[in-house]
Amino acid sequence: MHSPILAPLIALVLWSFVMLSWLYVARIPAITRGKLVYDPFRPSEEFHAQLPARVRWKGDNYSHLMEQPTLFYAVVLALAMVGDGGGVVLILAWIYVALRVAHSLIQVLINKVMIRFSVFTLSSLVLLALAIRVGFDVF
């Protein structure tokens, strides 16, 4: 099955791997420089608190990419399955991906919460529109 709506899904998956790479490129040198040792018997928050904020931001963002975007993946797969993967739906899917990439860049570079929250809210509304659309398709 080939559907154009799968392209933004793959793009967001690949972006997640970009962020994972960025996380390791930032975290490993910070751990080495700080001579940090992870103690599995202590809360992981204690270890993370020892990392510089700019390093933690990358990990926080990667975690965010494992949260709400999972709903996007499900919605996009459903849209592809019902054959509704073009036109406005495809544009909305690309807008969602662009907003998530923007959210990532805001979080890892400047981490201004209100800007990030605004982008997150917009992406959530786009995802809601896609979910409603596939809901109409299914029901």
mmCIF file of N, CA and C in Angstrom:
data_model
loop_
_atom_site.group_PDB
_atom_site.id
_atom_site.type_symbol
_atom_site.label_atom_id
_atom_site.label_comp_id
_atom_site.label_asym_id
_atom_site.label_seq_id
_atom_site.Cartn_x
_atom_site.Cartn_y
_atom_site.Cartn_z
ATOM 1 N N MET A 1 0.848 -1.182 0.000
ATOM 2 C CA MET A 1 0.000 0.000 0.000
ATOM 3 C C MET A 1 0.890 1.241 0.000
ATOM 4 N N HIS A 2 0.645 2.113 -0.967
ATOM 5 C CA HIS A 2 1.395 3.366 -1.018
ATOM 6 C C HIS A 2 0.412 4.511 -0.843
ATOM 7 N N SER A 3 0.730 5.383 0.094
ATOM 8 C CA SER A 3 -0.106 6.549 0.332
ATOM 9 C C SER A 3 0.812 7.727 0.621
ATOM 10 N N PRO A 4 0.546 8.881 0.016
ATOM 11 C CA PRO A 4 1.385 10.060 0.253
ATOM 12 C C PRO A 4 1.431 10.472 1.731
ATOM 13 N N ILE A 5 0.409 10.132 2.496
ATOM 14 C CA ILE A 5 0.340 10.526 3.906
ATOM 15 C C ILE A 5 1.430 9.841 4.738
ATOM 16 N N LEU A 6 2.015 8.780 4.195
ATOM 17 C CA LEU A 6 3.073 8.088 4.938
ATOM 18 C C LEU A 6 4.384 8.874 4.937
ATOM 19 N N ALA A 7 4.570 9.766 3.968
ATOM 20 C CA ALA A 7 5.811 10.554 3.898
ATOM 21 C C ALA A 7 6.017 11.424 5.136
ATOM 22 N N PRO A 8 5.016 12.184 5.601
ATOM 23 C CA PRO A 8 5.248 12.964 6.821
ATOM 24 C C PRO A 8 5.483 12.076 8.048
ATOM 25 N N LEU A 9 4.856 10.921 8.074
ATOM 26 C CA LEU A 9 5.087 9.991 9.179
ATOM 27 C C LEU A 9 6.560 9.587 9.208
ATOM 28 N N ILE A 10 7.089 9.176 8.070
ATOM 29 C CA ILE A 10 8.497 8.779 7.999
ATOM 30 C C ILE A 10 9.402 9.962 8.310
ATOM 31 N N ALA A 11 9.040 11.145 7.853
ATOM 32 C CA ALA A 11 9.849 12.341 8.143
ATOM 33 C C ALA A 11 9.950 12.574 9.646
ATOM 34 N N LEU A 12 8.852 12.405 10.372
ATOM 35 C CA LEU A 12 8.892 12.629 11.819
ATOM 36 C C LEU A 12 9.674 11.524 12.526
ATOM 37 N N VAL A 13 9.569 10.309 12.034
ATOM 38 C CA VAL A 13 10.383 9.224 12.597
ATOM 39 C C VAL A 13 11.866 9.547 12.410
ATOM 40 N N LEU A 14 12.239 9.967 11.201
ATOM 41 C CA LEU A 14 13.639 10.308 10.933
ATOM 42 C C LEU A 14 14.091 11.497 11.780
ATOM 43 N N TRP A 15 13.201 12.487 11.965
ATOM 44 C CA TRP A 15 13.539 13.622 12.827
ATOM 45 C C TRP A 15 13.803 13.140 14.252
ATOM 46 N N SER A 16 13.052 12.161 14.715
ATOM 47 C CA SER A 16 13.275 11.611 16.056
ATOM 48 C C SER A 16 14.679 11.026 16.163
ATOM 49 N N PHE A 17 15.152 10.387 15.100
ATOM 50 C CA PHE A 17 16.513 9.851 15.113
ATOM 51 C C PHE A 17 17.557 10.964 15.063
ATOM 52 N N VAL A 18 17.250 12.059 14.391
ATOM 53 C CA VAL A 18 18.145 13.218 14.423
ATOM 54 C C VAL A 18 18.279 13.711 15.858
ATOM 55 N N MET A 19 17.152 13.828 16.543
ATOM 56 C CA MET A 19 17.183 14.307 17.927
ATOM 57 C C MET A 19 17.881 13.313 18.854
ATOM 58 N N LEU A 20 17.703 12.028 18.613
ATOM 59 C CA LEU A 20 18.404 11.020 19.412
ATOM 60 C C LEU A 20 19.912 11.159 19.227
ATOM 61 N N SER A 21 20.338 11.372 17.997
ATOM 62 C CA SER A 21 21.766 11.565 17.723
ATOM 63 C C SER A 21 22.287 12.817 18.413
ATOM 64 N N TRP A 22 21.514 13.908 18.311
ATOM 65 C CA TRP A 22 21.903 15.166 18.950
ATOM 66 C C TRP A 22 22.008 14.976 20.463
ATOM 67 N N LEU A 23 21.083 14.213 21.017
ATOM 68 C CA LEU A 23 21.098 13.915 22.449
ATOM 69 C C LEU A 23 22.427 13.264 22.836
ATOM 70 N N TYR A 24 22.832 12.233 22.098
ATOM 71 C CA TYR A 24 24.072 11.535 22.438
ATOM 72 C C TYR A 24 25.311 12.387 22.188
ATOM 73 N N VAL A 25 25.292 13.159 21.112
ATOM 74 C CA VAL A 25 26.427 14.034 20.814
ATOM 75 C C VAL A 25 26.610 15.067 21.930
ATOM 76 N N ALA A 26 25.533 15.483 22.553
ATOM 77 C CA ALA A 26 25.624 16.449 23.654
ATOM 78 C C ALA A 26 25.874 15.767 24.997
ATOM 79 N N ARG A 27 25.203 14.645 25.244
ATOM 80 C CA ARG A 27 25.224 14.029 26.569
ATOM 81 C C ARG A 27 26.543 13.311 26.875
ATOM 82 N N ILE A 28 27.056 12.548 25.935
ATOM 83 C CA ILE A 28 28.262 11.757 26.216
ATOM 84 C C ILE A 28 29.453 12.642 26.585
ATOM 85 N N PRO A 29 29.744 13.710 25.818
ATOM 86 C CA PRO A 29 30.850 14.590 26.239
ATOM 87 C C PRO A 29 30.583 15.262 27.598
ATOM 88 N N ALA A 30 29.338 15.615 27.872
ATOM 89 C CA ALA A 30 29.025 16.256 29.157
ATOM 90 C C ALA A 30 29.263 15.284 30.316
ATOM 91 N N ILE A 31 28.911 14.036 30.114
ATOM 92 C CA ILE A 31 29.136 13.020 31.146
ATOM 93 C C ILE A 31 30.638 12.821 31.348
ATOM 94 N N THR A 32 31.375 12.768 30.240
ATOM 95 C CA THR A 32 32.825 12.573 30.308
ATOM 96 C C THR A 32 33.501 13.759 30.988
ATOM 97 N N ARG A 33 33.150 14.981 30.553
ATOM 98 C CA ARG A 33 33.751 16.199 31.146
ATOM 99 C C ARG A 33 33.452 16.306 32.633
ATOM 100 N N GLY A 34 32.214 15.979 32.997
ATOM 101 C CA GLY A 34 31.815 16.095 34.397
ATOM 102 C C GLY A 34 32.185 14.886 35.235
ATOM 103 N N LYS A 35 32.787 13.877 34.597
ATOM 104 C CA LYS A 35 33.155 12.636 35.283
ATOM 105 C C LYS A 35 31.959 12.081 36.070
ATOM 106 N N LEU A 36 30.799 12.128 35.421
ATOM 107 C CA LEU A 36 29.573 11.673 36.067
ATOM 108 C C LEU A 36 29.464 10.156 35.993
ATOM 109 N N VAL A 37 28.967 9.586 37.066
ATOM 110 C CA VAL A 37 28.764 8.142 37.123
ATOM 111 C C VAL A 37 27.304 7.900 37.489
ATOM 112 N N TYR A 38 26.659 7.105 36.666
ATOM 113 C CA TYR A 38 25.244 6.794 36.911
ATOM 114 C C TYR A 38 25.142 5.703 37.967
ATOM 115 N N ASP A 39 24.361 5.958 38.994
ATOM 116 C CA ASP A 39 24.116 4.972 40.050
ATOM 117 C C ASP A 39 22.697 4.443 39.853
ATOM 118 N N PRO A 40 22.564 3.178 39.416
ATOM 119 C CA PRO A 40 21.226 2.644 39.143
ATOM 120 C C PRO A 40 20.358 2.514 40.390
ATOM 121 N N PHE A 41 20.955 2.674 41.571
ATOM 122 C CA PHE A 41 20.188 2.564 42.811
ATOM 123 C C PHE A 41 19.680 3.918 43.296
ATOM 124 N N ARG A 42 20.023 4.982 42.561
ATOM 125 C CA ARG A 42 19.556 6.329 42.894
ATOM 126 C C ARG A 42 18.541 6.758 41.842
ATOM 127 N N PRO A 43 17.665 7.681 42.167
ATOM 128 C CA PRO A 43 16.708 8.174 41.157
ATOM 129 C C PRO A 43 17.454 8.772 39.958
ATOM 130 N N SER A 44 16.969 8.478 38.778
ATOM 131 C CA SER A 44 17.631 8.974 37.569
ATOM 132 C C SER A 44 17.628 10.499 37.513
ATOM 133 N N GLU A 45 16.661 11.135 38.180
ATOM 134 C CA GLU A 45 16.599 12.597 38.197
ATOM 135 C C GLU A 45 17.853 13.192 38.828
ATOM 136 N N GLU A 46 18.427 12.493 39.820
ATOM 137 C CA GLU A 46 19.649 12.992 40.451
ATOM 138 C C GLU A 46 20.794 13.029 39.451
ATOM 139 N N PHE A 47 20.886 12.007 38.622
ATOM 140 C CA PHE A 47 21.931 11.968 37.598
ATOM 141 C C PHE A 47 21.708 13.080 36.580
ATOM 142 N N HIS A 48 20.483 13.193 36.090
ATOM 143 C CA HIS A 48 20.181 14.206 35.079
ATOM 144 C C HIS A 48 20.389 15.619 35.605
ATOM 145 N N ALA A 49 20.148 15.827 36.891
ATOM 146 C CA ALA A 49 20.326 17.162 37.475
ATOM 147 C C ALA A 49 21.782 17.613 37.430
ATOM 148 N N GLN A 50 22.701 16.660 37.300
ATOM 149 C CA GLN A 50 24.126 16.995 37.225
ATOM 150 C C GLN A 50 24.541 17.464 35.825
ATOM 151 N N LEU A 51 23.704 17.199 34.850
ATOM 152 C CA LEU A 51 24.011 17.603 33.473
ATOM 153 C C LEU A 51 23.661 19.069 33.259
ATOM 154 N N PRO A 52 24.405 19.767 32.420
ATOM 155 C CA PRO A 52 24.048 21.155 32.103
ATOM 156 C C PRO A 52 22.640 21.221 31.480
ATOM 157 N N ALA A 53 21.947 22.303 31.726
ATOM 158 C CA ALA A 53 20.572 22.449 31.233
ATOM 159 C C ALA A 53 20.489 22.245 29.727
ATOM 160 N N ARG A 54 21.405 22.835 28.986
ATOM 161 C CA ARG A 54 21.361 22.718 27.514
ATOM 162 C C ARG A 54 21.516 21.268 27.052
ATOM 163 N N VAL A 55 22.148 20.451 27.844
ATOM 164 C CA VAL A 55 22.270 19.026 27.526
ATOM 165 C C VAL A 55 20.956 18.323 27.868
ATOM 166 N N ARG A 56 20.391 18.639 29.024
ATOM 167 C CA ARG A 56 19.113 18.019 29.434
ATOM 168 C C ARG A 56 17.994 18.328 28.449
ATOM 169 N N TRP A 57 18.004 19.533 27.876
ATOM 170 C CA TRP A 57 16.939 19.926 26.958
ATOM 171 C C TRP A 57 16.814 18.941 25.798
ATOM 172 N N LYS A 58 17.937 18.429 25.329
ATOM 173 C CA LYS A 58 17.893 17.482 24.201
ATOM 174 C C LYS A 58 17.204 16.187 24.610
ATOM 175 N N GLY A 59 17.516 15.696 25.798
ATOM 176 C CA GLY A 59 16.861 14.495 26.303
ATOM 177 C C GLY A 59 15.384 14.713 26.549
ATOM 178 N N ASP A 60 15.056 15.882 27.091
ATOM 179 C CA ASP A 60 13.640 16.204 27.316
ATOM 180 C C ASP A 60 12.882 16.211 25.997
ATOM 181 N N ASN A 61 13.497 16.799 24.974
ATOM 182 C CA ASN A 61 12.812 16.860 23.691
ATOM 183 C C ASN A 61 12.646 15.484 23.077
ATOM 184 N N TYR A 62 13.670 14.663 23.173
ATOM 185 C CA TYR A 62 13.548 13.304 22.632
ATOM 186 C C TYR A 62 12.391 12.577 23.324
ATOM 187 N N SER A 63 12.275 12.745 24.629
ATOM 188 C CA SER A 63 11.147 12.134 25.351
ATOM 189 C C SER A 63 9.820 12.661 24.826
ATOM 190 N N HIS A 64 9.749 13.960 24.560
ATOM 191 C CA HIS A 64 8.513 14.543 24.020
ATOM 192 C C HIS A 64 8.169 13.945 22.659
ATOM 193 N N LEU A 65 9.191 13.632 21.875
ATOM 194 C CA LEU A 65 8.939 13.029 20.558
ATOM 195 C C LEU A 65 8.432 11.590 20.664
ATOM 196 N N MET A 66 8.553 11.011 21.842
ATOM 197 C CA MET A 66 8.029 9.657 22.071
ATOM 198 C C MET A 66 6.641 9.694 22.712
ATOM 199 N N GLU A 67 6.092 10.886 22.889
ATOM 200 C CA GLU A 67 4.787 11.032 23.537
ATOM 201 C C GLU A 67 3.700 11.331 22.495
ATOM 202 N N GLN A 68 3.288 12.579 22.351
ATOM 203 C CA GLN A 68 2.171 12.924 21.465
ATOM 204 C C GLN A 68 2.340 12.453 20.021
ATOM 205 N N PRO A 69 3.531 12.498 19.448
ATOM 206 C CA PRO A 69 3.647 12.018 18.060
ATOM 207 C C PRO A 69 3.210 10.572 17.860
ATOM 208 N N THR A 70 3.182 9.777 18.911
ATOM 209 C CA THR A 70 2.688 8.405 18.736
ATOM 210 C C THR A 70 1.222 8.419 18.312
ATOM 211 N N LEU A 71 0.466 9.410 18.775
ATOM 212 C CA LEU A 71 -0.921 9.558 18.323
ATOM 213 C C LEU A 71 -0.951 9.936 16.844
ATOM 214 N N PHE A 72 -0.023 10.801 16.444
ATOM 215 C CA PHE A 72 0.089 11.186 15.034
ATOM 216 C C PHE A 72 0.330 9.958 14.169
ATOM 217 N N TYR A 73 1.224 9.088 14.606
ATOM 218 C CA TYR A 73 1.515 7.881 13.824
ATOM 219 C C TYR A 73 0.264 7.029 13.661
ATOM 220 N N ALA A 74 -0.477 6.861 14.734
ATOM 221 C CA ALA A 74 -1.700 6.051 14.673
ATOM 222 C C ALA A 74 -2.726 6.683 13.737
ATOM 223 N N VAL A 75 -2.917 7.989 13.851
ATOM 224 C CA VAL A 75 -3.883 8.697 13.009
ATOM 225 C C VAL A 75 -3.476 8.614 11.540
ATOM 226 N N VAL A 76 -2.198 8.825 11.260
ATOM 227 C CA VAL A 76 -1.724 8.776 9.876
ATOM 228 C C VAL A 76 -1.880 7.369 9.294
ATOM 229 N N LEU A 77 -1.558 6.362 10.072
ATOM 230 C CA LEU A 77 -1.733 4.991 9.580
ATOM 231 C C LEU A 77 -3.208 4.699 9.294
ATOM 232 N N ALA A 78 -4.088 5.188 10.168
ATOM 233 C CA ALA A 78 -5.523 5.003 9.935
ATOM 234 C C ALA A 78 -5.964 5.731 8.667
ATOM 235 N N LEU A 79 -5.464 6.955 8.477
ATOM 236 C CA LEU A 79 -5.795 7.702 7.261
ATOM 237 C C LEU A 79 -5.318 6.954 6.019
ATOM 238 N N ALA A 80 -4.123 6.394 6.085
ATOM 239 C CA ALA A 80 -3.603 5.632 4.946
ATOM 240 C C ALA A 80 -4.465 4.400 4.691
ATOM 241 N N MET A 81 -4.889 3.741 5.753
ATOM 242 C CA MET A 81 -5.686 2.517 5.608
ATOM 243 C C MET A 81 -7.053 2.778 4.987
ATOM 244 N N VAL A 82 -7.639 3.942 5.288
ATOM 245 C CA VAL A 82 -8.956 4.245 4.724
ATOM 246 C C VAL A 82 -8.846 4.981 3.390
ATOM 247 N N GLY A 83 -7.617 5.208 2.933
ATOM 248 C CA GLY A 83 -7.417 5.834 1.627
ATOM 249 C C GLY A 83 -7.604 7.335 1.610
ATOM 250 N N ASP A 84 -7.434 7.970 2.761
ATOM 251 C CA ASP A 84 -7.607 9.425 2.855
ATOM 252 C C ASP A 84 -6.256 10.066 3.158
ATOM 253 N N GLY A 85 -5.351 10.028 2.181
ATOM 254 C CA GLY A 85 -4.008 10.498 2.456
ATOM 255 C C GLY A 85 -3.520 11.606 1.553
ATOM 256 N N GLY A 86 -4.405 12.353 0.967
ATOM 257 C CA GLY A 86 -3.987 13.425 0.068
ATOM 258 C C GLY A 86 -4.661 14.727 0.424
ATOM 259 N N GLY A 87 -4.481 15.702 -0.424
ATOM 260 C CA GLY A 87 -5.165 16.990 -0.281
ATOM 261 C C GLY A 87 -4.884 17.690 1.031
ATOM 262 N N VAL A 88 -5.951 18.201 1.624
ATOM 263 C CA VAL A 88 -5.845 18.973 2.870
ATOM 264 C C VAL A 88 -5.265 18.128 3.990
ATOM 265 N N VAL A 89 -5.616 16.862 4.023
ATOM 266 C CA VAL A 89 -5.113 15.971 5.071
ATOM 267 C C VAL A 89 -3.591 15.871 4.984
ATOM 268 N N LEU A 90 -3.077 15.730 3.798
ATOM 269 C CA LEU A 90 -1.632 15.645 3.610
ATOM 270 C C LEU A 90 -0.956 16.952 4.022
ATOM 271 N N ILE A 91 -1.551 18.061 3.663
ATOM 272 C CA ILE A 91 -1.005 19.366 4.057
ATOM 273 C C ILE A 91 -0.984 19.492 5.581
ATOM 274 N N LEU A 92 -2.071 19.090 6.232
ATOM 275 C CA LEU A 92 -2.117 19.149 7.699
ATOM 276 C C LEU A 92 -1.058 18.256 8.331
ATOM 277 N N ALA A 93 -0.839 17.081 7.756
ATOM 278 C CA ALA A 93 0.180 16.176 8.294
ATOM 279 C C ALA A 93 1.564 16.817 8.202
ATOM 280 N N TRP A 94 1.862 17.449 7.067
ATOM 281 C CA TRP A 94 3.154 18.130 6.930
ATOM 282 C C TRP A 94 3.258 19.319 7.878
ATOM 283 N N ILE A 95 2.159 20.022 8.090
ATOM 284 C CA ILE A 95 2.169 21.134 9.049
ATOM 285 C C ILE A 95 2.476 20.610 10.448
ATOM 286 N N TYR A 96 1.862 19.480 10.806
ATOM 287 C CA TYR A 96 2.136 18.872 12.123
ATOM 288 C C TYR A 96 3.634 18.572 12.262
ATOM 289 N N VAL A 97 4.212 17.941 11.245
ATOM 290 C CA VAL A 97 5.638 17.606 11.289
ATOM 291 C C VAL A 97 6.476 18.878 11.413
ATOM 292 N N ALA A 98 6.168 19.889 10.637
ATOM 293 C CA ALA A 98 6.923 21.145 10.695
ATOM 294 C C ALA A 98 6.832 21.773 12.089
ATOM 295 N N LEU A 99 5.654 21.730 12.682
ATOM 296 C CA LEU A 99 5.489 22.283 14.026
ATOM 297 C C LEU A 99 6.267 21.484 15.065
ATOM 298 N N ARG A 100 6.314 20.165 14.905
ATOM 299 C CA ARG A 100 7.080 19.343 15.856
ATOM 300 C C ARG A 100 8.580 19.594 15.701
ATOM 301 N N VAL A 101 9.043 19.782 14.483
ATOM 302 C CA VAL A 101 10.454 20.115 14.267
ATOM 303 C C VAL A 101 10.742 21.484 14.883
ATOM 304 N N ALA A 102 9.858 22.445 14.658
ATOM 305 C CA ALA A 102 10.027 23.774 15.262
ATOM 306 C C ALA A 102 10.043 23.669 16.784
ATOM 307 N N HIS A 103 9.136 22.874 17.342
ATOM 308 C CA HIS A 103 9.085 22.656 18.793
ATOM 309 C C HIS A 103 10.426 22.116 19.289
ATOM 310 N N SER A 104 10.975 21.149 18.567
ATOM 311 C CA SER A 104 12.268 20.575 18.949
ATOM 312 C C SER A 104 13.355 21.640 18.950
ATOM 313 N N LEU A 105 13.428 22.395 17.879
ATOM 314 C CA LEU A 105 14.484 23.401 17.764
ATOM 315 C C LEU A 105 14.352 24.479 18.829
ATOM 316 N N ILE A 106 13.131 24.880 19.108
ATOM 317 C CA ILE A 106 12.908 25.865 20.171
ATOM 318 C C ILE A 106 13.371 25.296 21.504
ATOM 319 N N GLN A 107 13.007 24.049 21.784
ATOM 320 C CA GLN A 107 13.350 23.461 23.072
ATOM 321 C C GLN A 107 14.853 23.256 23.242
ATOM 322 N N VAL A 108 15.524 22.773 22.220
ATOM 323 C CA VAL A 108 16.941 22.441 22.400
ATOM 324 C C VAL A 108 17.874 23.638 22.237
ATOM 325 N N LEU A 109 17.402 24.702 21.604
ATOM 326 C CA LEU A 109 18.276 25.859 21.375
ATOM 327 C C LEU A 109 18.041 27.002 22.358
ATOM 328 N N ILE A 110 16.773 27.349 22.619
ATOM 329 C CA ILE A 110 16.511 28.489 23.499
ATOM 330 C C ILE A 110 15.606 28.139 24.676
ATOM 331 N N ASN A 111 14.802 27.129 24.520
ATOM 332 C CA ASN A 111 13.888 26.610 25.549
ATOM 333 C C ASN A 111 13.038 27.696 26.213
ATOM 334 N N LYS A 112 12.448 28.539 25.397
ATOM 335 C CA LYS A 112 11.492 29.534 25.897
ATOM 336 C C LYS A 112 10.134 28.843 25.988
ATOM 337 N N VAL A 113 9.671 28.631 27.212
ATOM 338 C CA VAL A 113 8.507 27.777 27.445
ATOM 339 C C VAL A 113 7.246 28.305 26.772
ATOM 340 N N MET A 114 6.993 29.587 26.815
ATOM 341 C CA MET A 114 5.755 30.097 26.228
ATOM 342 C C MET A 114 5.752 29.981 24.700
ATOM 343 N N ILE A 115 6.907 30.157 24.089
ATOM 344 C CA ILE A 115 6.995 29.965 22.636
ATOM 345 C C ILE A 115 6.779 28.492 22.318
ATOM 346 N N ARG A 116 7.465 27.652 23.073
ATOM 347 C CA ARG A 116 7.331 26.205 22.886
ATOM 348 C C ARG A 116 5.887 25.764 23.090
ATOM 349 N N PHE A 117 5.247 26.280 24.130
ATOM 350 C CA PHE A 117 3.861 25.923 24.424
ATOM 351 C C PHE A 117 2.936 26.352 23.286
ATOM 352 N N SER A 118 3.175 27.518 22.727
ATOM 353 C CA SER A 118 2.347 27.987 21.604
ATOM 354 C C SER A 118 2.466 27.058 20.409
ATOM 355 N N VAL A 119 3.688 26.650 20.096
ATOM 356 C CA VAL A 119 3.905 25.733 18.971
ATOM 357 C C VAL A 119 3.276 24.376 19.275
ATOM 358 N N PHE A 120 3.425 23.910 20.515
ATOM 359 C CA PHE A 120 2.818 22.636 20.919
ATOM 360 C C PHE A 120 1.300 22.697 20.783
ATOM 361 N N THR A 121 0.712 23.795 21.219
ATOM 362 C CA THR A 121 -0.741 23.946 21.132
ATOM 363 C C THR A 121 -1.209 23.920 19.684
ATOM 364 N N LEU A 122 -0.511 24.640 18.820
ATOM 365 C CA LEU A 122 -0.856 24.622 17.391
ATOM 366 C C LEU A 122 -0.749 23.209 16.823
ATOM 367 N N SER A 123 0.336 22.511 17.159
ATOM 368 C CA SER A 123 0.496 21.146 16.644
ATOM 369 C C SER A 123 -0.599 20.232 17.185
ATOM 370 N N SER A 124 -1.001 20.450 18.421
ATOM 371 C CA SER A 124 -2.083 19.639 19.002
ATOM 372 C C SER A 124 -3.399 19.874 18.273
ATOM 373 N N LEU A 125 -3.666 21.118 17.908
ATOM 374 C CA LEU A 125 -4.897 21.427 17.174
ATOM 375 C C LEU A 125 -4.884 20.793 15.785
ATOM 376 N N VAL A 126 -3.723 20.802 15.140
ATOM 377 C CA VAL A 126 -3.595 20.148 13.829
ATOM 378 C C VAL A 126 -3.828 18.655 13.977
ATOM 379 N N LEU A 127 -3.248 18.054 15.002
ATOM 380 C CA LEU A 127 -3.441 16.622 15.238
ATOM 381 C C LEU A 127 -4.904 16.318 15.539
ATOM 382 N N LEU A 128 -5.548 17.170 16.300
ATOM 383 C CA LEU A 128 -6.966 16.988 16.582
ATOM 384 C C LEU A 128 -7.781 17.026 15.295
ATOM 385 N N ALA A 129 -7.472 17.960 14.418
ATOM 386 C CA ALA A 129 -8.180 18.043 13.133
ATOM 387 C C ALA A 129 -7.996 16.759 12.327
ATOM 388 N N LEU A 130 -6.782 16.228 12.318
ATOM 389 C CA LEU A 130 -6.529 14.972 11.600
ATOM 390 C C LEU A 130 -7.300 13.813 12.238
ATOM 391 N N ALA A 131 -7.339 13.783 13.561
ATOM 392 C CA ALA A 131 -8.061 12.718 14.265
ATOM 393 C C ALA A 131 -9.558 12.797 13.994
ATOM 394 N N ILE A 132 -10.095 14.005 13.979
ATOM 395 C CA ILE A 132 -11.522 14.175 13.674
ATOM 396 C C ILE A 132 -11.799 13.718 12.250
ATOM 397 N N ARG A 133 -10.919 14.081 11.346
ATOM 398 C CA ARG A 133 -11.103 13.689 9.946
ATOM 399 C C ARG A 133 -11.136 12.173 9.797
ATOM 400 N N VAL A 134 -10.182 11.486 10.412
ATOM 401 C CA VAL A 134 -10.184 10.025 10.273
ATOM 402 C C VAL A 134 -11.364 9.422 11.027
ATOM 403 N N GLY A 135 -11.804 10.103 12.065
ATOM 404 C CA GLY A 135 -13.010 9.642 12.749
ATOM 405 C C GLY A 135 -14.210 9.657 11.832
ATOM 406 N N PHE A 136 -14.344 10.726 11.067
ATOM 407 C CA PHE A 136 -15.436 10.788 10.067
ATOM 408 C C PHE A 136 -15.265 9.715 9.009
ATOM 409 N N ASP A 137 -14.020 9.463 8.602
ATOM 410 C CA ASP A 137 -13.764 8.421 7.608
ATOM 411 C C ASP A 137 -14.163 7.045 8.119
ATOM 412 N N VAL A 138 -13.881 6.790 9.366
ATOM 413 C CA VAL A 138 -14.129 5.459 9.934
ATOM 414 C C VAL A 138 -15.597 5.264 10.301
ATOM 415 N N PHE A 139 -16.201 6.305 10.842
ATOM 416 C CA PHE A 139 -17.593 6.151 11.276
ATOM 417 C C PHE A 139 -18.526 6.633 10.197
#
